[in-house]
XYZ file of C-alpha atoms in Angstrom:
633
model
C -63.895 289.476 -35.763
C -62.126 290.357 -39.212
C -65.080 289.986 -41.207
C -64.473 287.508 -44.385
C -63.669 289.322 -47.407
C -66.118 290.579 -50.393
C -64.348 288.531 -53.013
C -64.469 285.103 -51.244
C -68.079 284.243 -51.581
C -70.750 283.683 -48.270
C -71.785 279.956 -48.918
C -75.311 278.745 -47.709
C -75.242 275.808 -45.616
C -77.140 274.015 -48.719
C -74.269 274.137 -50.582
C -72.347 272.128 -48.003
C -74.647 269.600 -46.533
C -77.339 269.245 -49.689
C -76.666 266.359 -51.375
C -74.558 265.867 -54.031
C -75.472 265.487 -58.152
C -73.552 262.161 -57.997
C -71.276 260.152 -55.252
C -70.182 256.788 -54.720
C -69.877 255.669 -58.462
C -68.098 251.893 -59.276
C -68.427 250.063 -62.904
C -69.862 246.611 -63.223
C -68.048 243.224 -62.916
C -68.296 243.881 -66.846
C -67.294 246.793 -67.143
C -70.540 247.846 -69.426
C -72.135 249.842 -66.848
C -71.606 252.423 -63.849
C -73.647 252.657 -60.497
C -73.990 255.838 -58.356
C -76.068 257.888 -55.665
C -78.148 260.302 -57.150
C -80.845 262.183 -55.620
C -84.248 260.797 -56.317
C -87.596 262.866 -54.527
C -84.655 264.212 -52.135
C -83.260 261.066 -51.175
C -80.096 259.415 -52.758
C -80.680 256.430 -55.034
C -78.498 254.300 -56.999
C -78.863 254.988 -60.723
C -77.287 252.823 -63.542
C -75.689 253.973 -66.879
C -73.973 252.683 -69.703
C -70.122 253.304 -70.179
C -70.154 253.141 -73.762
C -73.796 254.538 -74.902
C -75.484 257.813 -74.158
C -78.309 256.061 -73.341
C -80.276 258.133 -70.423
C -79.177 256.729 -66.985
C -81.501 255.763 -64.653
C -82.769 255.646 -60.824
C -83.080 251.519 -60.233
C -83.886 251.892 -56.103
C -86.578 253.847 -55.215
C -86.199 254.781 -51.201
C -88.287 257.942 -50.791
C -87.837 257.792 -47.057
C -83.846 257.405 -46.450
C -81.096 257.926 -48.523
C -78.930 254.787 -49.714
C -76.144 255.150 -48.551
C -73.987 251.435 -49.230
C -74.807 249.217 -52.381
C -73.301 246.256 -54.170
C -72.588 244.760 -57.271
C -73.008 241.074 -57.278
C -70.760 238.798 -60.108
C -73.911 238.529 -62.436
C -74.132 242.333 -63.102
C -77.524 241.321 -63.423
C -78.074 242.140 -59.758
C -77.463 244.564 -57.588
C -77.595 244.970 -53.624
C -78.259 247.590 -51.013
C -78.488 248.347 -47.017
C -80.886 250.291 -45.757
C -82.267 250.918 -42.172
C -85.279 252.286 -40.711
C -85.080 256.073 -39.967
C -81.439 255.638 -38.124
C -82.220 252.153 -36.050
C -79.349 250.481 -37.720
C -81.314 247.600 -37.993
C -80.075 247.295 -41.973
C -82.076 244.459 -44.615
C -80.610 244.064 -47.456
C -82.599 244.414 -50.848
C -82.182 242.982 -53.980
C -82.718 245.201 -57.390
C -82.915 243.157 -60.900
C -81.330 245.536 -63.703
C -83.160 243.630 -66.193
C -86.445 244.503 -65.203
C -86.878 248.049 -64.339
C -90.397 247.824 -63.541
C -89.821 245.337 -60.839
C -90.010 246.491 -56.898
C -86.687 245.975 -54.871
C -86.967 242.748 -52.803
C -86.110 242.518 -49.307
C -84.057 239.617 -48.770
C -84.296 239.569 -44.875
C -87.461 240.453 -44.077
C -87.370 240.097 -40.590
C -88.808 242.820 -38.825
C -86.175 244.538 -35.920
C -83.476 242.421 -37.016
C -80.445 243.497 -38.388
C -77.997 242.077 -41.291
C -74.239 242.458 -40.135
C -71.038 241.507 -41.845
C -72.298 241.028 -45.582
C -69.488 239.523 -47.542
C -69.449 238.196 -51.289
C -66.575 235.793 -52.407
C -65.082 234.694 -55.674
C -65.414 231.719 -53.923
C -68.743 231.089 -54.262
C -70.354 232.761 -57.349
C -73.789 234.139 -56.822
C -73.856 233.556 -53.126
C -73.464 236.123 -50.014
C -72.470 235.812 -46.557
C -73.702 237.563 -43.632
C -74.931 237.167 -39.940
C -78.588 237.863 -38.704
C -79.945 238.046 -35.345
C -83.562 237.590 -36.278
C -83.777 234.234 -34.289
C -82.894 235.653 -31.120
C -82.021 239.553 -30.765
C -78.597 238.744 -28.731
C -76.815 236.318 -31.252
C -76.584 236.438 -34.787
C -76.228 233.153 -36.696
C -74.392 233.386 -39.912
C -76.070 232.675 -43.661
C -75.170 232.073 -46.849
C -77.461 234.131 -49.373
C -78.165 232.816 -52.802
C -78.453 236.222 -54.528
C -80.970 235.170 -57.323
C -83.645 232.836 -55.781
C -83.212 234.768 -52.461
C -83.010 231.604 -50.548
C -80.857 231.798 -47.064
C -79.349 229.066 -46.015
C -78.153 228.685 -41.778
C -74.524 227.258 -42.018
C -74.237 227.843 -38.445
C -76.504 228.681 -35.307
C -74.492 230.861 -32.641
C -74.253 228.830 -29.719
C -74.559 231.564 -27.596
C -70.689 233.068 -27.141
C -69.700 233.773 -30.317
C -69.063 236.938 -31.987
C -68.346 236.259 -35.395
C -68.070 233.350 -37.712
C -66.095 232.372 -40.578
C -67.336 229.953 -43.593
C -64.498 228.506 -45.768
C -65.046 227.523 -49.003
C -64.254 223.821 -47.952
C -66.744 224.356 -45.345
C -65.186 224.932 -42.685
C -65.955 226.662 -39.692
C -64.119 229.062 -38.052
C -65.938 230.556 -34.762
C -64.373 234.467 -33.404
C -64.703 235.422 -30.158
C -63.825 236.627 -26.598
C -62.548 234.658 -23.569
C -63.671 235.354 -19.836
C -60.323 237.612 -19.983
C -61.469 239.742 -23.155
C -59.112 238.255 -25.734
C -59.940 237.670 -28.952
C -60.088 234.007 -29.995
C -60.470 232.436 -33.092
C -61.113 228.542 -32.879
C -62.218 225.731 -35.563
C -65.929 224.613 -34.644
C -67.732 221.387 -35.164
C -71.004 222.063 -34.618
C -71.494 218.542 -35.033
C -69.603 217.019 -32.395
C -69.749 220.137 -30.404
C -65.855 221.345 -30.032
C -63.742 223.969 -30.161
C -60.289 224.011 -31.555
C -58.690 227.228 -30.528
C -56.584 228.657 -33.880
C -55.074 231.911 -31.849
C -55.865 233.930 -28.994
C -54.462 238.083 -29.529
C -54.511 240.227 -26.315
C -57.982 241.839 -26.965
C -56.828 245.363 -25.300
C -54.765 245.808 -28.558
C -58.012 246.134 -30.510
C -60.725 248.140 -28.983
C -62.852 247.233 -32.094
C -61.726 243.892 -32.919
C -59.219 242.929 -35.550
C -59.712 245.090 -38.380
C -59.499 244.247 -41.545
C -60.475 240.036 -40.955
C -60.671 239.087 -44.304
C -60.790 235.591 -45.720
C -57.766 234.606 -48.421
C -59.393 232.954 -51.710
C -58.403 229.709 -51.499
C -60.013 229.830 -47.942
C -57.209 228.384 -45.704
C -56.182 231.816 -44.551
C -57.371 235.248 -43.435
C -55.265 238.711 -44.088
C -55.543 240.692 -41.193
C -54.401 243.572 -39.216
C -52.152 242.388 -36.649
C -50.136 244.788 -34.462
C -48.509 241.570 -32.186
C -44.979 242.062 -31.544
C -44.805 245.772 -32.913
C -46.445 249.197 -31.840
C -47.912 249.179 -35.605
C -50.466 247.687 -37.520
C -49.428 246.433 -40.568
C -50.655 243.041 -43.009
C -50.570 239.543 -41.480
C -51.436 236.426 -43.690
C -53.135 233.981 -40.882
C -52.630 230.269 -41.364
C -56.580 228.948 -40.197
C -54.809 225.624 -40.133
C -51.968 226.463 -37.327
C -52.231 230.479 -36.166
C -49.426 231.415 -37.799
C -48.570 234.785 -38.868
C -46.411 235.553 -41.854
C -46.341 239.329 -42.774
C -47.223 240.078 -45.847
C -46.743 244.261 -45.972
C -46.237 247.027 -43.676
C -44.965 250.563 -43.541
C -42.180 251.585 -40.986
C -44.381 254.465 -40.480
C -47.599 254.462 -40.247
C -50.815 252.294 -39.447
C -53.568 250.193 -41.792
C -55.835 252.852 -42.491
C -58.078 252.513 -39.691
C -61.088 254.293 -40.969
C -63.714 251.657 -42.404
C -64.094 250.099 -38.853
C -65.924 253.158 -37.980
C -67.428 254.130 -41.239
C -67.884 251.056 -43.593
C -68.725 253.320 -46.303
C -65.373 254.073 -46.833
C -62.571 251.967 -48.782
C -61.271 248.882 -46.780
C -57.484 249.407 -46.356
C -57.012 245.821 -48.265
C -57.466 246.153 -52.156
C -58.234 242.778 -53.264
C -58.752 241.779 -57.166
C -62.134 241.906 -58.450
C -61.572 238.602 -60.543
C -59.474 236.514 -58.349
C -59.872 238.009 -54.340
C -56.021 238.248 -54.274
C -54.695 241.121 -52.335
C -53.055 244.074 -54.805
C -52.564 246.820 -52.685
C -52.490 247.963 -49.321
C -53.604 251.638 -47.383
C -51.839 252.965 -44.451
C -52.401 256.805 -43.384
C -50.594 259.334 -41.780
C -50.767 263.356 -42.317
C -52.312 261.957 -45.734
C -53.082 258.230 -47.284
C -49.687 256.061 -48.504
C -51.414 252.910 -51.158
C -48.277 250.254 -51.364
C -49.211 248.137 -54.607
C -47.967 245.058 -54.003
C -48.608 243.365 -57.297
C -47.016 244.787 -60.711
C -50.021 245.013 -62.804
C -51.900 246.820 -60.092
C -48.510 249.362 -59.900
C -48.650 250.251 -63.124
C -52.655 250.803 -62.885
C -51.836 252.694 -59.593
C -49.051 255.012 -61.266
C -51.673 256.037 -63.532
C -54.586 256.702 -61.648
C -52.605 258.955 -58.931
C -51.392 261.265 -61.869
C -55.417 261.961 -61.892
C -55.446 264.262 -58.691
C -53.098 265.545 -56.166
C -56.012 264.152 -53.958
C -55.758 260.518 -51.809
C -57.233 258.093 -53.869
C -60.271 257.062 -52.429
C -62.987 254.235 -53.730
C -61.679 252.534 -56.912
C -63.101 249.593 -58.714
C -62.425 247.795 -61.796
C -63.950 245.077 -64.267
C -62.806 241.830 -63.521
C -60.302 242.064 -66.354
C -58.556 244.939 -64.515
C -58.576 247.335 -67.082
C -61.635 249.162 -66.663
C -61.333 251.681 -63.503
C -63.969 253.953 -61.611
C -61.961 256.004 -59.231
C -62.644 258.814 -56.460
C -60.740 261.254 -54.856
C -60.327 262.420 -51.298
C -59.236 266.366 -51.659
C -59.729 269.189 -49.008
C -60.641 271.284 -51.851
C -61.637 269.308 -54.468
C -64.433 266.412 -52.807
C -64.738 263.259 -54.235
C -63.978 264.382 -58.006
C -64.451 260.812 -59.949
C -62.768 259.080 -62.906
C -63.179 256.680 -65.272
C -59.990 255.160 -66.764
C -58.848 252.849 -69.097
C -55.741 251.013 -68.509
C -55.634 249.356 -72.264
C -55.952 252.301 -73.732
C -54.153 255.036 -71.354
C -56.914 257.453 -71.298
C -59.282 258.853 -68.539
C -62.363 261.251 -68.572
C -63.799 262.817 -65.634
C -67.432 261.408 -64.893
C -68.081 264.151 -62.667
C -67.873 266.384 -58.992
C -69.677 265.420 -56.715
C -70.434 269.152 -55.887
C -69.534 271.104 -58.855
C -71.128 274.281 -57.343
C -68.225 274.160 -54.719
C -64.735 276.646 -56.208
C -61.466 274.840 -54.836
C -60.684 278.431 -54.628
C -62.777 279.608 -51.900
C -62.128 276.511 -50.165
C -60.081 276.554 -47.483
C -56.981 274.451 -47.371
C -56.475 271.741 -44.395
C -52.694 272.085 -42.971
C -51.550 269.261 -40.849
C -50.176 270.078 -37.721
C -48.346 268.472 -34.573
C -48.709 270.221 -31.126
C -47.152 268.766 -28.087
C -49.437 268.166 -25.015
C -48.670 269.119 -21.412
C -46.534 265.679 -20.989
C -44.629 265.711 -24.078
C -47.057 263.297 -26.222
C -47.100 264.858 -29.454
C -50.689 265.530 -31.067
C -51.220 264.932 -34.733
C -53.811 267.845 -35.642
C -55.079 269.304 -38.695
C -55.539 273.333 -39.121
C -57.755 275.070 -41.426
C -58.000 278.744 -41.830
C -60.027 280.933 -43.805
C -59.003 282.366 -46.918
C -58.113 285.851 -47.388
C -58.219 286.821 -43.605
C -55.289 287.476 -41.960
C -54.717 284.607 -39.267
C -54.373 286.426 -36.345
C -56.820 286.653 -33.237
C -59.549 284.680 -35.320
C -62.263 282.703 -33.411
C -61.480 279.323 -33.316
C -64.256 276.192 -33.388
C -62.360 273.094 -32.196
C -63.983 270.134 -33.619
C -63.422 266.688 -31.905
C -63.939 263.595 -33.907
C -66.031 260.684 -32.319
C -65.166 257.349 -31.303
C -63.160 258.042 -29.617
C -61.401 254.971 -31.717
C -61.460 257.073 -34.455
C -59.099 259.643 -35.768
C -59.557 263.029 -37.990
C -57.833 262.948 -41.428
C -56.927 265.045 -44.426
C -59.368 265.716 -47.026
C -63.094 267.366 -47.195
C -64.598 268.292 -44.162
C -67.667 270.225 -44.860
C -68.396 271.430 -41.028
C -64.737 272.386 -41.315
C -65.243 274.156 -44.920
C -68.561 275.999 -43.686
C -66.915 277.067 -40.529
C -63.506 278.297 -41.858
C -65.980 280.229 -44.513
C -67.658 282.058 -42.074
C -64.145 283.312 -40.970
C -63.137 280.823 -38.016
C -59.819 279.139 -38.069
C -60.721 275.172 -37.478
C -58.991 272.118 -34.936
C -59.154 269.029 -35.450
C -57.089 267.202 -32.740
C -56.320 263.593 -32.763
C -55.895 263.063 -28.820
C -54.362 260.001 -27.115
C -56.971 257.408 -27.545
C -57.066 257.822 -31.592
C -56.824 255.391 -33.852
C -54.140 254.677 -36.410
C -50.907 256.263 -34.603
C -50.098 252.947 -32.957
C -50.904 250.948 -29.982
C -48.982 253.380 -27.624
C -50.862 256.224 -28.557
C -53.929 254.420 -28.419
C -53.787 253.078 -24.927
C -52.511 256.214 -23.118
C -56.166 257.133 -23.503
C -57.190 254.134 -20.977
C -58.931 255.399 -17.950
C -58.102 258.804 -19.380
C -61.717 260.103 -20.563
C -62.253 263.534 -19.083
C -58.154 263.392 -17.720
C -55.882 263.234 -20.370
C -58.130 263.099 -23.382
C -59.533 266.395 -22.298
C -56.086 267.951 -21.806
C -54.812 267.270 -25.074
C -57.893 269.494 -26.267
C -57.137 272.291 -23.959
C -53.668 272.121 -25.171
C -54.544 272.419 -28.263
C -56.650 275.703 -27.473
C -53.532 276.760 -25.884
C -51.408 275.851 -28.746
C -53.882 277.923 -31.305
C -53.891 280.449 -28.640
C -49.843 280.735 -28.518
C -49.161 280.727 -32.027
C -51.195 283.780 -32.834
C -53.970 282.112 -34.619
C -56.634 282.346 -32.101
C -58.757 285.132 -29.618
C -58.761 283.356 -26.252
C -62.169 284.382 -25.712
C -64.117 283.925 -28.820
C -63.098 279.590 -28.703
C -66.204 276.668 -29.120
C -66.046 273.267 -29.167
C -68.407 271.126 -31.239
C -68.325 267.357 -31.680
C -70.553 264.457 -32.061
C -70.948 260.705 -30.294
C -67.674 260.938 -28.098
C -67.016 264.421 -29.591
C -70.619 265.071 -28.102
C -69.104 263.968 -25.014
C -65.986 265.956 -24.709
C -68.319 269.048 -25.702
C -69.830 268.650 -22.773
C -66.704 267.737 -20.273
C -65.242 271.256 -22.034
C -68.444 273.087 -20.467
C -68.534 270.847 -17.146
C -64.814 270.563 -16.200
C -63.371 273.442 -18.395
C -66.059 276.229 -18.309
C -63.939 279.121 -18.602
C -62.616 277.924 -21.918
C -65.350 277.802 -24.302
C -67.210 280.826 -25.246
C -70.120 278.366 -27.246
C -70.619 274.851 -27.536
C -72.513 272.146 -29.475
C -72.757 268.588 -28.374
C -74.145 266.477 -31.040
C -75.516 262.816 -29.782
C -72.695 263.184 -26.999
C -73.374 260.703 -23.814
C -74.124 263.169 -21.030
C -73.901 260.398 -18.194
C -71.435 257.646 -18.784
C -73.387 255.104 -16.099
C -76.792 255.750 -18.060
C -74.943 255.898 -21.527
C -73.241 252.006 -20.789
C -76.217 250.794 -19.425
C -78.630 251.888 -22.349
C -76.429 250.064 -24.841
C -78.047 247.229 -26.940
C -77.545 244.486 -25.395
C -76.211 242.278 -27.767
C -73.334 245.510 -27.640
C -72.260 245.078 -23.963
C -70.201 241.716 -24.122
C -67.995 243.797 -26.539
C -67.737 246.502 -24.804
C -65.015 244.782 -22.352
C -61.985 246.046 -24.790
C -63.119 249.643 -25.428
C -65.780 251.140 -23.426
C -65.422 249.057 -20.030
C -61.018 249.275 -20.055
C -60.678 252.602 -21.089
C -63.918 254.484 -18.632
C -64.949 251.322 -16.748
C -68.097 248.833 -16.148
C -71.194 250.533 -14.473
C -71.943 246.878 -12.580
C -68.785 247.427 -10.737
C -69.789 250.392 -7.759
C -66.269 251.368 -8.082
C -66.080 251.901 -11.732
C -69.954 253.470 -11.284
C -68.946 255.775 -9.109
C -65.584 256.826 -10.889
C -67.844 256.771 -14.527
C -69.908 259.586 -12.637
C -67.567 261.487 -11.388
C -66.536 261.730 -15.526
C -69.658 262.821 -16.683
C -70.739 265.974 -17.572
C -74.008 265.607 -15.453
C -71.622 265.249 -12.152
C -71.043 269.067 -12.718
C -74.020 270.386 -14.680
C -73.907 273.165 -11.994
C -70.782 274.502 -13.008
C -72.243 274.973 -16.615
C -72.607 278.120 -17.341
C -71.551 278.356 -21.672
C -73.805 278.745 -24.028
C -74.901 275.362 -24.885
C -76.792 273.639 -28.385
C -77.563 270.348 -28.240
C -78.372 267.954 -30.952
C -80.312 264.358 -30.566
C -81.430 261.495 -33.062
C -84.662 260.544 -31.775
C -83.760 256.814 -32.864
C -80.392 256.499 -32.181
C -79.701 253.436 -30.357
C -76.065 254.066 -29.575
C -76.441 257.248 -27.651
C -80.444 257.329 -26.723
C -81.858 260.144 -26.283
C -82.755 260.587 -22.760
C -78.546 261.247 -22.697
C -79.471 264.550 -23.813
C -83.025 264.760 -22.451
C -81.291 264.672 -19.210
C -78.481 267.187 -19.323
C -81.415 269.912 -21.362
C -83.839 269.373 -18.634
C -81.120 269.845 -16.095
C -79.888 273.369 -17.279
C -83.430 274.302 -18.091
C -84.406 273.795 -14.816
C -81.583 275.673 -13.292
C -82.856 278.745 -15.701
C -79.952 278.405 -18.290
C -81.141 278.643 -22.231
C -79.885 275.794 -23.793
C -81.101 275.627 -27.430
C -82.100 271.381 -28.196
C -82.993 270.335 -31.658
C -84.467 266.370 -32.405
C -85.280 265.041 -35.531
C -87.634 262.182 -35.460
C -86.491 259.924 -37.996
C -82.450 260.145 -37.391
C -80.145 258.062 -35.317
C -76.721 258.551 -34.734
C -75.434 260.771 -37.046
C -78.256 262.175 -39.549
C -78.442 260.907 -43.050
C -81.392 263.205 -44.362
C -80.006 266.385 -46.528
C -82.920 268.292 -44.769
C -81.529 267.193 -41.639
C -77.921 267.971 -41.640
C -78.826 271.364 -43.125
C -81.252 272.338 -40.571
C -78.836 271.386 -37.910
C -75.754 273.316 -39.402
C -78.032 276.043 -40.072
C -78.893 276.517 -36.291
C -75.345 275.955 -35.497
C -74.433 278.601 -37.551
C -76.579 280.796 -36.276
C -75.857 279.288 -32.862
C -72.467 280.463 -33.333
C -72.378 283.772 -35.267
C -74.504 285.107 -31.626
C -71.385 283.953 -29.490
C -68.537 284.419 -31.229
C -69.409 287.516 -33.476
C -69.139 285.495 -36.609
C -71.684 286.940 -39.451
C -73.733 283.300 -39.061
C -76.435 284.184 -42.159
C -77.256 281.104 -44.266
């Protein structure tokens, strides 16, 4: 392969997957002070610091075991919250810190051993107080709470009777109960838990929304909810809900694109409502296509918006202000500039740069991410994003096609650090949003139904052909690599496709689908009726079994012949790990080397710096053997 030039730098896998100096910052509902992750004894922390002093920041968590990843500031900047799970069980408490007294130990304020805090909400509502749902009375339903922040006191302002997904507390006290009929629609209904009924609001055809209605956010004033809403139109776009009489009034949308659909997936990134910090009132609204699209839709928030894009030619990412609005801690998304941060002042006009996230990291030798659209075998076309290493000539290169998870999920523009490392080892990269991705409306999405391993998996081998066709890749130096459903269609490449792939890594990847939907936790399966069970089908159904196994990779292990890396959470309860216990010892038995690497105290998806970098490490060693790539870290 053309080997990568002398004057664009060999980067270790460290400086990709170590963790950053600083991440995630946001300023206080005062605007006195900023939070962000740090590391602290190799594990990110939140750390505090004063805006206007040079007094020393400092660490105010202490999680020696597992980074923090998600914290909040609470209205009296006196507290502050954070999640935090139990080596990758997703069973997340949430902990209290007291800024005023650094010597004091973080209190957990669920304590309820393998139970797990869902749905965490503050509201300008109710100052000092916290909503959020907890299974701890019975591992199946989770009843909802109200949290007072300072005493730590939870209140039950409703049990779960037993069918109900979600529920809703106005600040009237209402209740508003969300779930799914024998049909799988969603339903959201009044409930008087007193007298026992159920007055049903709206009903929305549940196979529009493989993971429910996303965003479902309460208005202030508590007699409506803004949601996504894609009834009547193949886009997703702002509905205001009346709670009173299911109406729908839109209140923005974009004649192009979606809601960004993101932060159902990964709720560490930006909801696609921005709501004001001092009031809850919706200012702005995200959609995404090749790249992110904010429509302000109030005029203060414009002219603060105008400003803060002048910043970077990035996508603005996490912002927060003071509750007067004219403080501002801003990120930026950039495929060659990650997660450079801001603070601005909107009185005064002026903005410093708090920092880069990973200053060690040129935009120079970074490789830029190109969208592109390919057109599958029946015409659909594919939105795809290209990245290709600098200086070498893009002809012939081996290719790495990299398949996002989900697969109600969909690659975007911006940093991608298996990307970055990949493209600087010389490999052109693929990302490939196939039918069944999320955010390029509801036709797109359901042509993926009963398409996993048909159509799904074609739109990937078109895309090889594509890469192929236009010059930019060798035919036979192409590996797929992918995680969760990624993982998955890793595997299907090497089981129905073997001639394709030269390498392969599945990451967490379900190597049976009959074992994978019956391993599922089980308070998991009664949602799994609008995503999993429509779009591959229900194992208790020996029609559906049988067609689930003639999907899975396992059905044709014997046909299996690429080299093969497989990588496994020990913990992860999504994905267990006997899914790739069972396709290893499989191979291994038939005499094929299949290299398997678990880490102990990961789940789905690995949090640990040490972790990530020992996997990409092996991967790029992995691949440098079978695609001739130079693969030294």
């Amino acid at each position: 392969m053309p080997a990568v030039p002398h004057e664009v730098p060999h980067l270790t896998v460290e400086e990709f997957f170590g963790s950053p100096v600083r991440a995630g910052a946001t300023i206080s509902p005062d605007g006195t002070r900023i939070a962000y992750l740090a590391p602290w004894r190799e594990r990110l922390n939140v750390w505090v610091e004063s805006v206007d002093s040079d007094e020393e920041a400092r660490c105010v968590t202490a999680d020696d075991n597992r980074s923090v990843l998600r914290y909040h500031w609470t209205d009296d900047p006196r507290w502050l919250l954070y999640e935090q799970d139990g080596d990758g069980d997703e069973n997340y408490h949430i902990y209290r810190v007291d800024l005023d007294d650094p010597g004091a130990k973080a209190v957990d304020l669920t304590p309820f051993p393998g139970a797990r805090a869902v749905g965490f909400e503050t509201s300008v509502a109710r100052p000092g107080r916290a909503t959020l749902h907890l299974n701890h009375r019975n591992p199946l339903e989770f009843d909802l709470y109200e949290l007072d922040v300072a005493t730590g006191e939870l209140t039950v302002l409703a049990q779960n009777p037993g069918h109900i997904g979600g529920l809703l507390h106005t600040p009237d006290g209402k209740l508003y109960a969300h779930g799914l009929t024998a049909d799988g629609d969603i339903e959201l209904s009044q409930w008087d838990p007193g007298a026992g009924t159920m007055r049903p609001v709206i009903t929305f055809d549940g196979s529009d929304y493989p993971l429910d209605i996303q965003p479902f956010q309460l208005t202030p004033d508590g007699t409506g909810a803004w949601i996504g809403s894609s009834r009547d139109s193949d886009r997703t776009r702002v509905v205001r809900l009346d709670l009173a009489t299911g109406a729908e009034t839109v209140v923005d949308s974009h004649p192009l694109f979606d809601l960004d659909p993101r932060s159902a997936v990964f709720p560490t990134l930006p909801s696609p409502l921005i709501c004001d910090r001092r009031t809850g009132e919706l200012m702005g609204v995200r959609y995404l296509g090749e790249r992110q699209v904010i429509r302000p839709l109030d005029p203060d928030f414009a002219a603060v918006l105008e400003n803060l894009e002048k910043l970077s030619d990035g996508d603005l990412l996490a912002l927060s202000s003071d509750v007067s609005g004219q403080r501002w801690v801003v990120s930026f998304n950039h495929d060659r500039d990650p997660g450079v941060t801001y603070l601005y002042d909107h009185t005064t006009r002026q903005s410093r740069m708090l920092f880069k996230p990973y200053p060690h990291l040129d935009p120079e030798v970074l490789a830029p991410m190109t969208p592109v659209t390919i057109p599958a075998r029946d015409g659909l076309e594919l939105p795809s994003y290209l990245t290709l290493p600098v200086g070498v000539q893009p002809a012939r290169l081996p290719l790495v096609l990299l398949v996002h998870g989900g697969p109600w999920h969909r690659d975007s523009w911006g940093f991608d650090p298996s990307a970055q490392l990949l493209a600087n080892r010389g490999y052109a990269v693929l990302q490939v949003n196939f039918r069944g991705s999320t955010g390029y409306g509801k036709a797109f999405l359901k042509a993926g139904i009963g398409e996993l391993s048909g159509a799904m998996h074609d739109d990937l081998i078109d895309a090889v052909h594509w890469a192929v066709e236009q010059g930019y890749a060798d035919p036979d130096r192409v590996a797929i690599f992918g995680g969760s459903y990624g993982g998955y269609a890793t595997l299907v490449g090497v089981s129905f496709t073997p001639d394709v792939f030269a390498a392969a890594i599945d990451f967490c990847g379900p190597s049976n689908l009959v074992t994978f939907l019956r391993n599922v936790p089980e308070f998991v399966k009664r949602y799994l009726v609008n995503n999993w069970y429509l779009y591959a089908g229900h194992p208790d159904d020996p029609e559906q079994e049988a067609d689930l196994w003639a999907r899975s990779p396992l059905s044709r292990v014997d046909d299996i012949r690429t080299p093969l890396m497989v990588v496994q959470g020990a913990n992860d309860p999504r994905v267990v790990k006997a899914e790739s216990d069972q396709i290893v010892d499989t191979l291994r038995a038939r005499g094929l080397e299949v290299e398997y690497m678990v880490k102990e105290n990961e789940g789905h998806g690995f949090v640990n710096p040490e972790n990530n970098i020992d996997m990409y490490r092996a991967a790029d060693h992995f691949l440098a053997r079978h695609l001739g790539g130079p693969g030294s870290s």
